[in-house]
XYZ file of C-alpha atoms in Angstrom:
175
model
C 0.000 0.000 0.000
C 1.356 3.384 -0.993
C 1.274 6.211 1.546
C -0.841 9.175 0.597
C 0.991 11.893 -1.333
C 0.191 14.347 1.428
C 1.996 12.328 4.189
C 4.376 15.151 5.238
C 1.443 17.507 5.463
C -0.431 15.006 7.634
C 2.506 14.826 10.061
C 2.646 18.610 10.370
C -1.123 18.765 10.941
C -0.808 16.286 13.859
C 1.453 18.685 15.757
C 0.215 21.836 17.482
C 0.655 24.900 15.278
C 3.561 26.484 17.159
C 5.490 23.184 17.514
C 5.363 22.088 13.860
C 8.223 24.200 12.549
C 10.746 23.499 15.377
C 10.003 19.761 15.231
C 10.541 19.664 11.451
C 13.766 21.666 11.773
C 15.023 19.357 14.534
C 14.220 16.240 12.488
C 15.957 17.662 9.405
C 18.991 18.633 11.503
C 19.234 15.170 13.041
C 18.960 13.530 9.614
C 21.674 15.828 8.256
C 23.968 15.062 11.193
C 23.549 11.308 10.707
C 24.294 11.698 6.995
C 27.501 13.641 7.740
C 28.607 10.968 10.231
C 27.974 8.170 7.737
C 29.938 9.963 4.999
C 32.841 11.160 7.156
C 33.229 8.115 9.415
C 32.464 4.966 7.469
C 32.404 1.993 9.850
C 34.928 -0.086 7.876
C 37.638 2.568 7.390
C 41.087 1.655 8.721
C 42.528 3.776 11.525
C 45.302 6.159 10.512
C 48.634 5.515 12.154
C 51.291 7.291 10.055
C 54.737 8.358 11.177
C 57.240 5.490 11.172
C 60.754 6.833 11.797
C 63.196 6.894 8.873
C 65.374 4.216 10.513
C 62.510 1.739 10.147
C 62.017 2.804 6.531
C 65.561 1.705 5.634
C 65.443 -1.561 7.603
C 65.714 -4.602 5.290
C 62.413 -6.311 4.575
C 61.808 -10.070 4.929
C 62.624 -12.106 1.808
C 58.983 -13.168 1.440
C 57.824 -9.622 0.675
C 57.966 -8.648 -2.983
C 57.515 -5.015 -4.008
C 54.576 -4.448 -6.317
C 54.642 -2.481 -9.529
C 51.595 -0.466 -8.541
C 50.350 1.043 -5.278
C 49.448 -1.765 -2.975
C 46.073 -2.326 -1.410
C 45.755 -2.893 2.302
C 47.161 -6.227 3.450
C 44.975 -5.996 6.509
C 42.626 -3.379 7.921
C 45.561 -1.640 9.629
C 48.036 -1.816 6.732
C 47.676 0.419 3.668
C 51.382 1.261 3.394
C 52.797 1.488 -0.078
C 56.216 -0.167 0.130
C 56.830 0.330 -3.602
C 56.467 4.091 -3.128
C 59.003 3.996 -0.282
C 61.440 2.172 -2.557
C 60.801 4.772 -5.273
C 61.569 7.581 -2.797
C 64.823 5.867 -1.782
C 65.836 5.485 -5.429
C 64.724 8.832 -6.891
C 63.979 11.164 -3.985
C 67.496 12.342 -3.240
C 68.083 14.193 0.023
C 64.396 14.993 0.586
C 63.589 11.276 0.842
C 65.015 11.344 4.376
C 61.938 13.321 5.462
C 59.499 10.545 4.472
C 58.138 8.569 7.408
C 55.367 6.608 5.735
C 53.461 6.457 2.457
C 49.846 5.308 2.572
C 47.632 4.536 -0.401
C 44.035 5.636 0.205
C 42.697 5.367 -3.340
C 42.815 7.612 -5.294
C 45.209 9.565 -3.035
C 48.819 8.786 -2.186
C 49.484 10.267 1.263
C 53.092 11.018 2.187
C 53.721 11.488 5.917
C 56.887 13.374 6.798
C 58.886 14.810 9.691
C 58.520 18.339 8.290
C 56.817 20.960 10.489
C 53.354 22.246 9.643
C 54.863 25.671 8.947
C 56.649 24.222 5.870
C 53.580 24.583 3.649
C 54.778 25.135 0.066
C 58.411 24.837 1.216
C 60.924 23.493 -1.342
C 61.272 20.114 0.451
C 57.485 19.643 0.649
C 57.069 20.511 -3.037
C 59.916 18.148 -4.006
C 58.302 15.297 -2.040
C 55.013 15.985 -3.812
C 56.669 15.957 -7.249
C 58.455 12.653 -6.566
C 55.187 11.037 -5.443
C 53.390 12.378 -8.528
C 56.142 10.965 -10.774
C 55.775 7.615 -8.998
C 52.025 7.546 -9.673
C 52.393 8.670 -13.287
C 55.009 5.966 -13.905
C 52.322 3.455 -12.904
C 49.618 5.016 -15.107
C 47.692 6.432 -12.170
C 46.275 9.900 -11.647
C 48.877 11.977 -9.778
C 46.808 12.813 -6.693
C 49.184 13.396 -3.761
C 48.902 14.867 -0.270
C 52.129 15.567 1.620
C 51.468 15.752 5.372
C 53.525 17.427 8.100
C 54.697 15.676 11.251
C 52.476 14.131 13.887
C 53.208 16.825 16.504
C 51.554 19.379 14.227
C 48.488 17.203 13.577
C 49.425 15.996 10.057
C 48.334 19.133 8.148
C 48.727 19.029 4.359
C 51.815 21.041 3.389
C 51.774 20.310 -0.371
C 49.297 18.611 -2.654
C 48.642 17.759 -6.277
C 45.073 17.138 -7.368
C 45.606 16.376 -11.085
C 48.269 16.442 -13.799
C 47.772 20.179 -14.335
C 48.366 21.049 -10.679
C 51.823 22.175 -9.539
C 51.900 20.790 -5.962
C 51.524 24.239 -4.346
C 48.709 24.768 -1.874
C 46.255 27.370 -3.131
C 46.043 29.140 0.224
C 48.301 28.595 3.190
C 46.650 29.049 6.599
């Protein structure tokens, strides 16, 4: 059985005149809040734990691990690290590669976590890290979408990013 077309009007008519508008506004606000929570905090998203020290980055890996040619998917819920990107940084990143703590693939974005301070937005090292990550993605026929994050103590703000092949890694506005 289909509800009558005037169902919302029937609900409003059931409420006293002065209470109808606040009740409708409260219901719409609650529905909007739930929608924002569902979009921003999906229940199956892995927790973010970036920031491995550089010494761990250079530690030899077990012989069973083979680097992939493309960004890796999560091995488990807690592991979305892209080991191939770390190897690319070691090979092509030069001196700025020492700032990389962890690289995480959250499709379609490659997130590069560093030891740089949050005040280094658009700094030469941050821009260089962004360019290396973009080159890594382009070499694997992926869209060069990169976020370079500052250190944990500063709350991981984005200090350089590239949103497409026409973007130059500079943040549009620096807070």
